[in-house]
Amino acid sequence: MSAQDSMVSIQHLSKWFDDVEVLKDVNIEVAKGEVVVVLGPSGSGKSTMLRCINLLEKPTGGHIYIEGQEITNPKTDINKLREHVGMVFQQFNLFPHLTALKNVMLAQRKVLKRSKEEAEKVARIELERVGLLDRADYLPAQLSGGQQQRVAIARALAMEPHVMLFDEATSALDPELVRGVLDVMRSLAEGGMTMVVVTHEMQFAKEVADRVIFMEGGVVVEEGTPSQVFDNPVNERTKDFLGHIK
Amino acid sequence: MSASVKAAIKQGLFTALALSLVTTFVSPLFAGALTTDVTTAKGNETGSDNILGGTPTRVTWEAVVDEGEQVVGVDVVYPQGSSFSDESSIKVTVLDGTTRMNPENTASLDAATTTAKVNFSEPLQSGLRLRLEMYKVSLPNVDGAVSLNGTYKLADGTVKDLGASPSIEVTYASVAEGISNWLDQQPFVQAWNSVTFLRLFFQPQLIVSSIPTVATGWLISLGLVLVGFPLAIPLGLIAAFMKISKARILHILAAIYTGVVRGTPLFLQIYIAFFGLPLLGININQYVLSILVLAFNSGAYLCEIFRAGIQSIPKGQFEASRSLGMSGTQTMFSVIIPQTVRRVIPTMTSEFILLYKDTSLLAAVGVMELMLYSRSIVSLTGNMTPYIVAACFYLIVTLPLIRVVGNLEKRLALADNGGGAPKKKRKGRRDAFSQMREEISSTTETIEAAEQKVAEVQVETAAAMAGDASVAIDTNAAAARAQERHEATPTDTDERGDAS
């Protein structure tokens, strides 16, 4: 993979929490337009890896490049970089004091310095994309979990990110609400968005992922196309995990 | 001072006539004049001998007929602003030495000109003392001396002005004092006050008359806290930022501030500020100093409230905000602070209530506020009522605020439970209820109308009984149908009620 094509490049990433090593020499490349799904049991370090990509966790060692720019370099303007890295959280983390529309508008106004009119226009387009334009004036507390998560996705998309990170975006949702969120993610993937998705949704991984990464104990143990990983897992751990899931 | 002198004079008049009669012989008489030597009024203020203006009192006026004069009439004119009422009355006494004479006379009070008119059928001979006692007359409501003027008529028809008369010291009576004095006269008030507890703690007159004074103190207390508290807010906010700051020195400074202020009584802080600063040669206006001390004290509590508020915002809010590219400052002001404000408003309001009550501690260093104003009346009257009035003045601020805090906390709890806009929902539900109730009542009306119709039909039926039997049966059937409908309707109502 050439450097130009690489959207996210993680090299020899390690992360310690006090004296626990949660990531050990992780190397991942994500190409432009690629959808990478990261699987693995709880505590395998997949969320930590994802959070390192936009520096919500500070890596202990290694280098991370986004579009060729090293984010682990202290000189990098991290706020500038985060503009282009959208993140969706397990707990949605919408701003509860703002309506759906204002949630989507806030960062556009503050970070991109868009005018109120422009920010609102973009916000409405993004809310429509996630099918929630009619909920624009609702407060997060008045929306279901699935709707909140879709607003959160719209909020990230409004910043026109170059890559989207999904941190177990559907894990906190009731089963019947998961589909709406996955549909949005699927259509994003189809639209060519670069995505790194940490999830437990195997079906989604099978159908949408260009590449599946299986992590265990802070290490990437298996990597390949969905059919490789799901149908012919090489690693015993992967076999075991997938066996449990099925 | 002058009041007590007058009281003494009055006392003398009451107890011994002789005393005043001595004056008759002793007083150097001005030739050719009816010499007025006494004008007094009875003290009419609750708990003092003061004579309140605009309040009914008894005025005593005395004059001696001079050598060589024969007086047939006197007009005593009250100063402008005086007033007589229907209850006002006059009593005339003529004394010859110690002997009470009863010369024929006509005496009246003219309310229009506020003049007391006395005419005698037989002229009063020189040396006689004329005393007029005028009951329930009101002197002008002013602060200062007022005196009575007028004219007198001699037997030969000449009219002369009355000489200068002693003046009466009148105290201005406020509306409250007016009401208080009115209450003083009321039998139910007297009955109420016959109960020691009620008299000492809930004396109606004192409640009314102390309100203006206590209200002044209330305004001052309120002013102190209304200026002090807003000053405490930025202080607390800065201290809170210092406390959560990563810079160790800032954290330590804030910790010392909050620790010391919260760990010592406000009473002590007031003493140190009020007695310590003057020792250093720093003299600040006591109200300004009060505000500074209150703000300094409250700032420490607000710091902890704000810090707890900021830290109660889930970490995810910071992360979401930062992951959108917002800076720490932007996150703080656009995301964290607005949420914190909603969370801390109930606690802040409680802190405001505490601070408002704590203004009473300033009384200890002589700052005239609510507490000290009420104490001043208590020490004057020896009655607890002003303290009760003070309590009410504290409560009119604190009780509504306590209610506000309760409501805010309830709404906050609802919002935290994901209830969202609870007010709207509840209103909607209430509307549904009232609509339901209207429907039920309108149905009831229909039922009543139906019943009435049934009764009418039955009467007709009875009348027709003798005549056509078939008609009677039909009517009965109609009645039965109406009855059925009657029974069916409430079920309808229930169903409709459920549906809505």
XYZ file of C-alpha atoms in Angstrom:
746
model
C 0.000 0.000 0.000
C 1.455 3.333 -0.974
C 1.582 6.227 1.469
C -0.751 8.321 -0.678
C -3.490 5.735 -0.557
C -3.194 5.238 3.176
C -5.790 7.059 5.237
C -4.763 5.718 8.604
C -1.440 4.136 9.282
C -0.770 2.640 12.692
C 2.805 1.558 13.266
C 4.114 -0.326 16.283
C 1.411 1.181 18.489
C 1.648 0.302 22.153
C -0.397 1.559 25.065
C 0.030 1.059 28.764
C -2.556 1.827 31.442
C -0.379 2.124 34.514
C 1.348 -1.240 34.473
C -1.051 -3.024 32.132
C -0.064 -3.253 28.514
C -3.337 -3.088 26.571
C -1.858 -2.685 23.086
C 1.255 -4.507 21.936
C 2.957 -3.522 18.713
C -0.221 -3.004 16.734
C 0.200 -2.336 13.013
C -2.820 -1.463 10.931
C -3.153 0.223 7.561
C -6.454 1.608 6.379
C -6.695 2.688 2.770
C -8.800 5.539 1.470
C -12.408 4.397 1.033
C -11.761 1.163 2.878
C -14.113 -0.221 5.513
C -12.194 -2.021 8.227
C -14.110 -3.898 10.884
C -12.285 -4.696 14.094
C -13.573 -7.702 16.023
C -12.471 -9.228 19.248
C -13.569 -10.131 22.742
C -14.015 -7.528 25.448
C -10.733 -6.218 26.758
C -8.878 -7.088 23.591
C -7.825 -3.460 23.184
C -9.849 -2.746 20.050
C -11.604 0.301 21.510
C -8.339 1.641 22.920
C -6.744 1.241 19.492
C -9.630 3.176 17.940
C -9.436 5.945 20.529
C -5.711 6.274 19.880
C -6.461 7.172 16.262
C -7.882 10.559 17.315
C -5.770 10.812 20.425
C -8.562 10.416 22.944
C -5.999 8.007 24.347
C -2.386 9.019 24.177
C -0.274 6.213 22.747
C 2.622 5.101 24.921
C 4.699 4.106 21.917
C 4.625 3.877 18.149
C 3.413 6.189 15.437
C 0.065 6.952 13.906
C -0.317 8.783 10.624
C -3.506 10.181 9.218
C -3.308 11.111 5.560
C 0.440 11.042 5.903
C 0.497 13.408 8.861
C 1.917 12.070 12.092
C -0.548 12.709 14.884
C 1.753 11.270 17.500
C 4.121 14.143 16.821
C 3.588 16.697 19.638
C 3.862 19.538 17.108
C 0.755 18.452 15.231
C -2.318 20.615 15.818
C -4.523 17.935 17.224
C -7.737 19.965 17.019
C -7.150 20.599 13.331
C -6.583 16.916 12.787
C -9.668 15.844 14.692
C -11.825 17.921 12.353
C -11.237 15.287 9.717
C -11.653 12.285 11.974
C -15.282 11.671 12.866
C -16.023 9.537 15.868
C -19.199 7.795 16.975
C -19.380 6.549 20.538
C -21.110 3.622 22.175
C -22.937 6.026 24.511
C -23.853 8.495 21.698
C -22.598 11.443 23.808
C -24.985 13.926 22.275
C -25.029 17.308 24.005
C -28.182 16.955 26.106
C -28.834 20.699 26.365
C -29.021 21.165 22.614
C -31.606 20.029 20.086
C -30.648 17.513 17.428
C -30.175 20.339 14.944
C -28.001 22.374 17.294
C -25.978 19.285 18.167
C -25.087 18.973 14.513
C -24.488 22.712 14.147
C -22.292 23.408 17.176
C -18.893 22.196 15.994
C -19.494 23.529 12.472
C -19.924 26.977 13.974
C -17.119 26.789 16.507
C -14.495 24.822 14.610
C -15.226 25.342 10.931
C -16.482 28.883 11.643
C -19.424 28.377 9.330
C -22.184 30.947 9.340
C -25.356 30.087 11.201
C -27.257 29.697 7.945
C -24.672 27.467 6.363
C -24.280 25.332 9.464
C -28.032 24.885 9.648
C -28.237 23.994 5.976
C -25.534 21.351 6.355
C -27.130 20.094 9.575
C -30.459 19.590 7.853
C -28.821 17.741 4.968
C -27.012 15.432 7.372
C -30.098 14.853 9.498
C -31.984 13.961 6.363
C -29.239 11.547 5.405
C -29.776 9.670 8.703
C -33.552 9.941 8.304
C -34.184 12.271 11.224
C -34.945 15.624 9.658
C -38.354 15.574 11.327
C -36.655 15.275 14.719
C -34.440 18.323 14.207
C -35.950 20.286 17.071
C -36.067 17.443 19.589
C -33.784 17.280 22.560
C -31.679 14.119 22.847
C -33.737 12.990 25.852
C -36.814 12.972 23.619
C -35.198 10.609 21.096
C -34.764 6.865 21.231
C -31.271 5.429 21.548
C -31.178 4.547 17.873
C -32.270 8.022 16.884
C -29.690 9.560 19.207
C -26.964 7.479 17.629
C -28.057 8.515 14.160
C -27.951 12.170 15.217
C -24.453 11.514 16.565
C -23.465 10.134 13.167
C -24.962 13.190 11.462
C -23.032 15.392 13.874
C -19.770 13.709 12.883
C -20.612 13.777 9.175
C -21.366 17.502 9.228
C -17.665 18.086 9.820
C -16.947 16.406 6.481
C -14.567 13.869 7.951
C -12.102 11.949 5.840
C -12.399 8.933 8.062
C -15.098 7.779 10.482
C -14.397 5.799 13.621
C -17.229 3.760 15.110
C -16.683 2.604 18.675
C -19.271 -0.130 19.285
C -21.903 2.203 17.894
C -24.747 -0.283 18.349
C -23.741 -2.013 21.595
C -25.847 0.218 23.843
C -28.957 -0.120 21.691
C -31.998 -2.313 22.047
C -31.935 -4.987 19.328
C -34.828 -3.473 17.390
C -33.011 -0.124 17.132
C -29.745 -1.566 15.861
C -30.884 -1.930 12.269
C -31.544 1.746 11.651
C -28.034 2.622 12.758
C -26.434 -0.184 10.770
C -28.366 0.903 7.690
C -26.924 4.377 8.000
C -23.431 2.933 8.425
C -23.949 0.647 5.460
C -25.027 3.503 3.199
C -22.015 5.493 4.349
C -19.746 2.625 3.407
C -21.443 2.351 0.044
C -20.896 6.070 -0.435
C -17.137 5.485 -0.240
C -16.426 6.711 3.301
C -13.300 5.405 4.953
C -14.433 3.662 8.125
C -12.851 1.890 11.039
C -15.609 0.031 12.842
C -15.292 -1.683 16.207
C -18.359 -3.857 16.567
C -19.877 -7.133 17.619
C -22.222 -7.218 14.629
C -20.873 -10.184 12.671
C -23.454 -9.917 9.938
C -22.522 -6.310 9.348
C -18.850 -7.229 9.264
C -19.517 -9.966 6.726
C -21.620 -7.798 4.463
C -19.960 -4.414 4.640
C -16.317 -4.873 5.599
C -13.574 -4.764 3.030
C -11.258 -6.159 5.637
C -11.735 -7.705 9.036
C -9.200 -7.451 11.833
C -9.419 -9.751 14.796
C -7.768 -8.531 18.002
C -7.066 -10.424 21.143
C -5.020 -9.416 24.189
C -3.864 -6.183 22.611
C -2.508 -7.899 19.525
C -3.835 -8.229 15.977
C -4.125 -11.974 15.675
C -5.901 -12.293 12.346
C -6.487 -9.997 9.403
C -8.113 -10.540 6.042
C -11.214 -10.304 3.919
C -14.459 -11.232 5.665
C -14.593 -14.562 3.901
C -11.028 -15.375 4.912
C -11.576 -14.518 8.546
C -15.062 -15.902 8.950
C -14.855 -18.983 6.795
C -11.233 -19.996 7.126
C -9.817 -18.491 10.317
C -6.185 -19.436 10.740
C -5.772 -18.483 14.357
C -7.117 -20.735 17.119
C -8.344 -17.718 19.085
C -10.322 -16.462 16.136
C -11.851 -19.872 15.577
C -12.772 -20.081 19.213
C -14.284 -16.569 19.275
C -16.278 -17.031 16.095
C -17.428 -20.405 17.352
C -18.785 -18.761 20.489
C -20.558 -16.084 18.519
C -22.260 -18.594 16.260
C -37.641 64.425 76.800
C -40.347 66.953 76.072
C -42.852 64.137 75.906
C -42.106 63.096 79.458
C -42.400 66.682 80.647
C -45.758 66.932 79.015
C -46.761 63.634 80.508
C -45.889 65.008 83.876
C -48.048 68.050 83.224
C -50.869 65.855 82.129
C -50.466 63.652 85.182
C -50.762 66.714 87.378
C -53.991 67.744 85.740
C -55.451 64.344 86.151
C -54.658 63.766 89.766
C -55.169 67.055 91.466
C -57.296 69.915 90.333
C -55.824 71.933 93.115
C -52.475 71.876 91.469
C -53.738 73.716 88.446
C -55.745 76.022 90.634
C -52.608 77.098 92.382
C -51.392 78.230 88.994
C -54.448 80.426 88.716
C -53.403 82.532 91.635
C -49.718 82.386 90.988
C -49.570 83.004 87.261
C -48.936 86.648 86.388
C -51.941 87.709 84.437
C -51.742 89.759 81.292
C -54.150 92.593 81.524
C -56.893 92.619 78.951
C -56.597 89.092 77.758
C -58.028 85.678 78.241
C -54.770 83.999 79.144
C -54.321 80.521 77.816
C -52.024 78.705 80.144
C -52.591 75.065 79.348
C -52.780 73.226 76.071
C -51.947 69.578 76.266
C -52.836 66.432 74.478
C -52.900 62.884 75.759
C -50.161 60.606 74.475
C -51.630 58.216 71.962
C -48.755 56.117 70.663
C -48.555 52.509 71.695
C -45.803 52.011 74.208
C -44.858 55.676 74.530
C -46.177 59.076 75.570
C -45.743 60.551 72.123
C -48.623 62.433 70.622
C -49.134 61.228 67.091
C -50.455 63.579 64.484
C -53.506 62.607 62.503
C -54.535 60.268 65.267
C -57.432 60.864 67.658
C -56.349 62.177 71.018
C -57.754 64.220 73.883
C -56.766 67.870 73.941
C -57.066 69.918 77.100
C -57.133 73.697 76.849
C -57.344 76.041 79.844
C -57.511 79.778 80.173
C -58.123 82.291 82.918
C -60.371 85.302 82.546
C -58.347 88.409 83.223
C -58.987 91.318 85.492
C -61.772 93.530 84.344
C -63.071 91.285 81.606
C -66.301 89.483 81.155
C -66.092 86.677 78.622
C -69.192 85.460 76.898
C -67.689 83.252 74.214
C -64.534 81.501 73.070
C -63.570 80.118 69.689
C -60.566 77.836 69.869
C -59.230 77.285 66.388
C -57.172 74.181 65.701
C -54.202 74.526 63.379
C -54.540 73.578 59.734
C -54.475 69.815 59.214
C -56.422 69.057 62.360
C -59.632 67.135 62.100
C -62.728 66.329 64.070
C -64.820 63.240 63.576
C -68.357 62.239 64.450
C -66.985 60.787 67.619
C -65.306 63.998 68.654
C -66.835 65.753 71.631
C -66.192 68.659 73.944
C -66.576 69.082 77.661
C -66.662 72.497 79.332
C -65.607 73.077 82.912
C -65.551 76.402 84.714
C -63.750 76.654 88.002
C -63.799 79.349 90.621
C -60.848 78.475 92.735
C -61.555 74.903 93.608
C -65.261 75.256 93.132
C -66.771 73.775 90.051
C -69.272 76.142 88.508
C -71.905 75.152 86.045
C -72.731 78.220 83.995
C -75.227 77.707 81.237
C -73.390 77.263 77.940
C -73.512 75.943 74.460
C -70.427 74.143 73.263
C -69.835 72.672 69.862
C -67.103 71.425 67.580
C -67.173 72.777 64.073
C -65.516 70.197 61.866
C -65.372 72.448 58.792
C -63.239 75.109 60.457
C -61.880 72.767 63.148
C -63.018 75.222 65.756
C -64.320 74.558 69.248
C -67.030 77.123 70.011
C -68.295 77.876 73.481
C -70.861 80.505 74.356
C -72.077 81.392 77.786
C -75.456 82.936 78.564
C -73.981 84.669 81.612
C -70.552 86.294 81.163
C -67.677 84.682 82.961
C -66.278 86.973 85.587
C -62.586 87.672 85.847
C -60.541 85.171 87.786
C -62.555 82.248 86.592
C -60.784 79.357 84.904
C -62.233 77.911 81.768
C -61.269 74.371 80.804
C -62.152 72.768 77.525
C -61.544 69.088 77.054
C -61.906 67.940 73.485
C -62.134 64.240 72.941
C -61.128 62.267 69.862
C -59.835 65.188 67.941
C -56.846 64.768 65.621
C -53.932 67.169 65.481
C -52.069 67.764 62.200
C -49.846 64.878 61.118
C -46.533 66.693 61.327
C -43.338 66.482 63.271
C -43.034 69.445 65.637
C -44.930 71.937 67.756
C -48.476 72.966 67.016
C -50.527 75.476 68.961
C -54.178 76.453 69.203
C -55.319 79.966 68.334
C -58.649 81.654 68.292
C -60.722 84.529 69.559
C -62.872 85.326 72.534
C -65.823 87.613 72.904
C -66.411 90.061 75.715
C -69.731 90.984 77.220
C -69.562 94.356 75.473
C -69.343 92.649 72.125
C -65.671 93.177 71.341
C -63.824 90.239 69.882
C -60.201 89.739 70.771
C -57.561 87.311 69.706
C -56.449 84.732 72.190
C -52.918 85.253 73.426
C -50.094 82.892 72.741
C -50.764 79.441 74.081
C -48.353 76.693 75.073
C -47.629 74.435 72.122
C -48.112 70.716 71.733
C -45.255 68.565 70.443
C -46.675 66.309 67.764
C -44.950 63.300 66.257
C -45.548 62.355 62.667
C -47.664 59.198 62.460
C -47.077 56.831 59.563
C -49.906 54.861 58.008
C -48.767 51.863 60.009
C -48.892 53.855 63.232
C -52.303 55.075 62.271
C -53.528 51.522 61.805
C -51.756 50.460 64.932
C -53.548 53.147 66.902
C -56.844 52.205 65.411
C -56.190 48.607 66.398
C -55.384 49.795 69.880
C -58.983 50.869 70.263
C -60.543 47.678 68.979
C -62.175 45.336 71.486
C -61.067 42.201 69.615
C -57.492 43.375 69.769
C -57.810 43.966 73.459
C -59.286 40.501 73.905
C -56.456 39.007 71.834
C -53.846 40.831 73.882
C -55.314 39.608 77.134
C -53.630 36.295 76.349
C -50.051 36.751 77.507
C -48.525 34.573 74.810
C -50.395 36.303 72.006
C -49.614 39.731 73.407
C -45.907 39.004 73.719
C -45.407 37.269 70.410
C -48.231 38.315 68.118
C -49.389 41.736 69.273
C -51.431 43.146 66.374
C -50.526 46.800 67.007
C -46.846 45.993 67.157
C -47.023 43.821 64.062
C -48.417 46.750 62.130
C -46.244 49.450 63.612
C -43.004 47.475 63.333
C -43.487 46.547 59.676
C -42.043 49.805 58.239
C -38.943 49.579 60.412
C -38.387 45.871 59.857
C -39.045 46.312 56.138
C -36.219 48.834 55.993
C -33.922 46.228 57.498
C -35.292 43.653 55.110
C -34.424 45.812 52.112
C -30.921 46.267 53.438
C -30.441 42.538 54.025
C -31.819 41.776 50.602
C -29.589 44.449 49.081
C -26.510 43.018 50.785
C -27.161 39.543 49.468
C -28.316 40.699 46.027
C -25.044 42.526 45.523
C -22.872 40.050 47.418
C -24.104 36.882 45.753
C -23.483 37.969 42.134
C -19.976 38.949 43.216
C -19.518 35.488 44.685
C -20.419 33.769 41.400
C -17.334 34.800 39.354
C -15.202 34.286 42.445
C -16.539 30.757 42.828
C -16.193 30.073 39.111
C -12.565 31.181 39.038
C -11.803 29.151 42.146
C -13.545 26.139 40.596
C -11.422 26.391 37.443
C -8.349 26.710 39.602
C -9.345 23.668 41.544
C -9.798 21.426 38.502
C -6.780 22.926 36.795
C -3.778 20.713 36.209
C -1.477 23.472 37.439
C -0.674 22.350 40.946
C -0.125 25.808 42.395
C -3.555 27.018 41.264
C -5.167 23.933 42.716
C -3.436 24.450 46.046
C -4.426 28.128 46.234
C -8.064 27.291 45.540
C -7.972 24.441 48.036
C -6.630 26.749 50.754
C -9.311 29.334 49.994
C -12.222 26.914 50.079
C -10.797 24.937 52.971
C -10.276 27.919 55.247
C -13.515 29.700 54.386
C -15.688 26.597 54.586
C -13.885 25.339 57.633
C -14.459 28.414 59.775
C -17.709 30.061 60.854
C -18.918 33.085 58.918
C -19.393 34.735 62.299
C -15.659 34.569 62.914
C -14.885 35.817 59.414
C -17.160 38.808 60.021
C -15.407 39.589 63.306
C -11.985 39.371 61.733
C -12.997 41.601 58.826
C -14.804 44.195 60.914
C -12.345 44.417 63.777
C -9.161 43.343 62.022
C -9.201 45.672 59.044
C -9.609 48.868 61.123
C -6.590 47.760 63.181
C -4.619 47.762 59.951
C -5.868 51.250 59.274
C -8.210 50.029 56.553
C -11.588 51.620 57.019
C -14.275 50.529 54.624
C -17.929 51.485 54.706
C -19.614 48.818 56.761
C -22.128 47.920 54.088
C -19.414 47.577 51.468
C -17.390 45.463 53.871
C -20.468 43.352 54.595
C -20.912 42.669 50.899
C -17.245 41.779 50.505
C -17.311 39.381 53.438
C -20.492 37.718 52.214
C -19.122 37.378 48.682
C -15.806 36.029 49.937
C -17.587 33.478 52.088
C -20.138 32.415 49.508
C -17.525 32.220 46.758
C -15.888 29.292 48.539
C -19.150 27.367 48.714
C -19.999 28.210 45.112
C -16.534 27.012 44.078
C -17.328 23.572 45.426
C -20.782 23.648 43.844
C -19.348 24.584 40.445
C -16.492 22.109 40.693
C -18.868 19.298 41.550
C -21.175 20.453 38.759
C -18.436 20.444 36.147
C -17.123 17.100 37.291
C -20.601 15.599 37.238
C -20.733 16.075 33.461
C -19.950 12.687 31.898
C -16.492 12.252 30.415
C -18.162 11.362 27.127
C -19.229 14.979 26.721
C -15.601 16.121 26.744
C -14.630 13.314 24.386
C -17.452 13.956 21.943
C -16.665 17.649 21.925
C -12.938 17.181 21.536
C -13.376 14.533 18.833
C -15.310 17.122 16.827
C -12.212 19.270 16.858
C -13.341 21.729 19.532
C -10.650 23.179 21.765
C -10.640 22.797 25.534
C -11.963 26.322 25.993
C -14.670 25.866 23.374
C -15.674 22.599 25.012
C -15.818 24.269 28.399
C -17.972 27.195 27.336
C -20.205 25.602 24.703
C -20.733 22.152 26.139
C -19.717 21.794 29.761
C -20.705 25.121 31.352
C -24.253 25.231 29.876
C -24.918 21.773 31.232
C -23.304 22.620 34.542
C -25.482 25.702 34.960
C -28.643 23.630 34.712
C -27.297 21.196 37.242
C -26.037 23.732 39.764
C -28.951 26.152 39.745
C -30.869 24.323 42.493
C -27.781 24.091 44.702
C -26.886 27.689 43.934
C -30.357 28.777 44.956
C -29.952 26.912 48.230
C -26.656 28.689 48.743
C -28.407 31.995 48.080
C -30.976 31.165 50.748
C -28.214 30.337 53.217
C -26.367 33.548 52.466
C -29.529 35.595 52.807
C -30.172 34.137 56.240
C -26.539 34.612 57.186
C -26.812 38.379 56.729
C -28.308 38.269 60.237
C -24.831 37.521 61.606
C -23.798 41.026 60.569
C -25.987 42.326 63.397
C -23.220 41.223 65.745
C -20.920 43.918 64.397
C -23.608 46.566 64.270
C -24.534 46.505 60.615
C -28.103 47.749 60.515
C -29.966 44.989 58.739
C -33.173 43.043 59.231
C -32.100 41.423 62.488
C -30.830 44.578 64.110
C -33.794 46.683 63.038
C -36.211 44.257 64.620
C -34.032 44.002 67.717
C -34.183 47.761 68.124
C -37.962 47.623 68.477
C -37.793 44.606 70.725
C -35.485 46.376 73.127
C -37.797 49.401 73.076
C -41.003 47.505 73.702
C -39.852 44.384 75.507
C -42.091 42.452 73.197
C -41.121 39.560 70.897
C -43.538 40.511 68.129
C -40.956 42.372 65.991
C -38.867 39.187 65.870
C -41.893 37.332 64.545
C -42.305 40.065 61.948
C -38.616 39.667 61.099
C -39.137 35.926 60.712
C -41.898 36.626 58.214
C -39.612 38.935 56.265
C -37.002 36.178 56.040
C -39.649 33.687 54.999
C -41.182 35.753 52.205
C -37.870 35.376 50.414
C -36.802 31.904 51.481
C -40.064 29.962 51.171
C -40.695 30.739 47.485
C -37.051 30.001 46.736
C -37.213 26.693 48.588
C -40.179 25.835 46.403
C -38.284 26.844 43.292
C -35.385 24.626 44.313
C -37.755 21.707 44.798
C -39.328 22.176 41.384
C -35.980 22.590 39.665
C -34.667 19.429 41.272
C -37.747 17.533 40.188
C -37.372 18.743 36.605
C -33.678 17.968 36.628
C -34.375 14.451 37.854
C -36.946 14.033 35.081
C -34.524 15.328 32.458
C -31.813 12.994 33.741
C -34.207 10.089 33.456
C -34.686 10.994 29.820
C -38.112 12.433 30.470
C -37.392 15.551 28.461
C -39.746 18.501 28.347
C -41.914 17.220 31.193
C -43.934 20.388 31.404
C -45.360 20.135 27.931
C -46.356 16.541 28.409
C -48.076 17.181 31.696
C -49.937 20.130 30.210
C -51.100 17.953 27.338
C -52.312 15.339 29.772
C -54.143 17.961 31.787
C -55.834 19.202 28.635
C -56.937 15.679 27.842
C -58.372 15.366 31.343
C -60.313 18.605 31.168
C -61.630 17.650 27.760
C -62.772 14.337 29.188
C -64.418 16.088 32.095
C -66.266 18.430 29.736
C -67.518 15.524 27.717
C -68.761 13.751 30.803
C -70.559 16.826 32.088
C -72.201 17.433 28.703
C -73.314 13.801 28.636
C -74.725 14.202 32.132
C -76.708 17.175 30.897
C -78.128 15.069 28.071
C -79.068 12.371 30.580
C -80.811 14.881 32.816
C -82.730 16.288 29.849
C -83.751 12.761 28.893
C -84.921 12.007 32.424
C -87.015 15.121 32.435
C -88.594 14.122 29.157
C -89.352 10.676 30.559
C -91.068 12.240 33.564
C -93.146 14.492 31.306
C -94.125 11.579 29.140
C -95.127 9.625 32.250
C -97.356 12.476 33.400
C -98.954 12.586 29.997
C -99.312 8.846 30.103
C -101.120 9.006 33.416
C -103.454 11.644 32.006
C -104.113 9.570 28.917
C -104.581 6.344 30.928
C -108.340 6.678 31.049
C -108.485 7.414 27.308
C -106.538 5.475 24.723
C -104.761 2.432 26.196
C -102.599 1.872 23.127
C -101.185 5.372 23.369
C -100.369 4.681 26.987
C -98.442 1.550 26.031
C -96.517 3.411 23.349
C -95.553 6.091 25.773
C -94.429 3.506 28.269
C -92.306 1.932 25.606
C -90.833 5.329 24.813
C -90.133 5.823 28.503
C -88.473 2.440 28.683
C -86.343 3.275 25.673
C -85.365 6.545 27.267
C -84.509 4.591 30.395
C -82.322 2.266 28.369
C -80.556 5.135 26.756
C -80.040 6.624 30.152
C -78.325 3.476 31.357
C -76.347 3.122 28.195
C -74.948 6.644 28.157
C -72.614 6.381 31.155
C -71.002 3.373 29.494
C -70.507 5.476 26.400
C -68.889 8.119 28.510
C -66.537 5.585 30.050
C -65.549 4.279 26.691
C -64.988 7.716 25.354
C -63.029 8.587 28.440
C -60.789 5.595 27.924
C -60.375 6.363 24.285
C -59.164 9.864 24.959
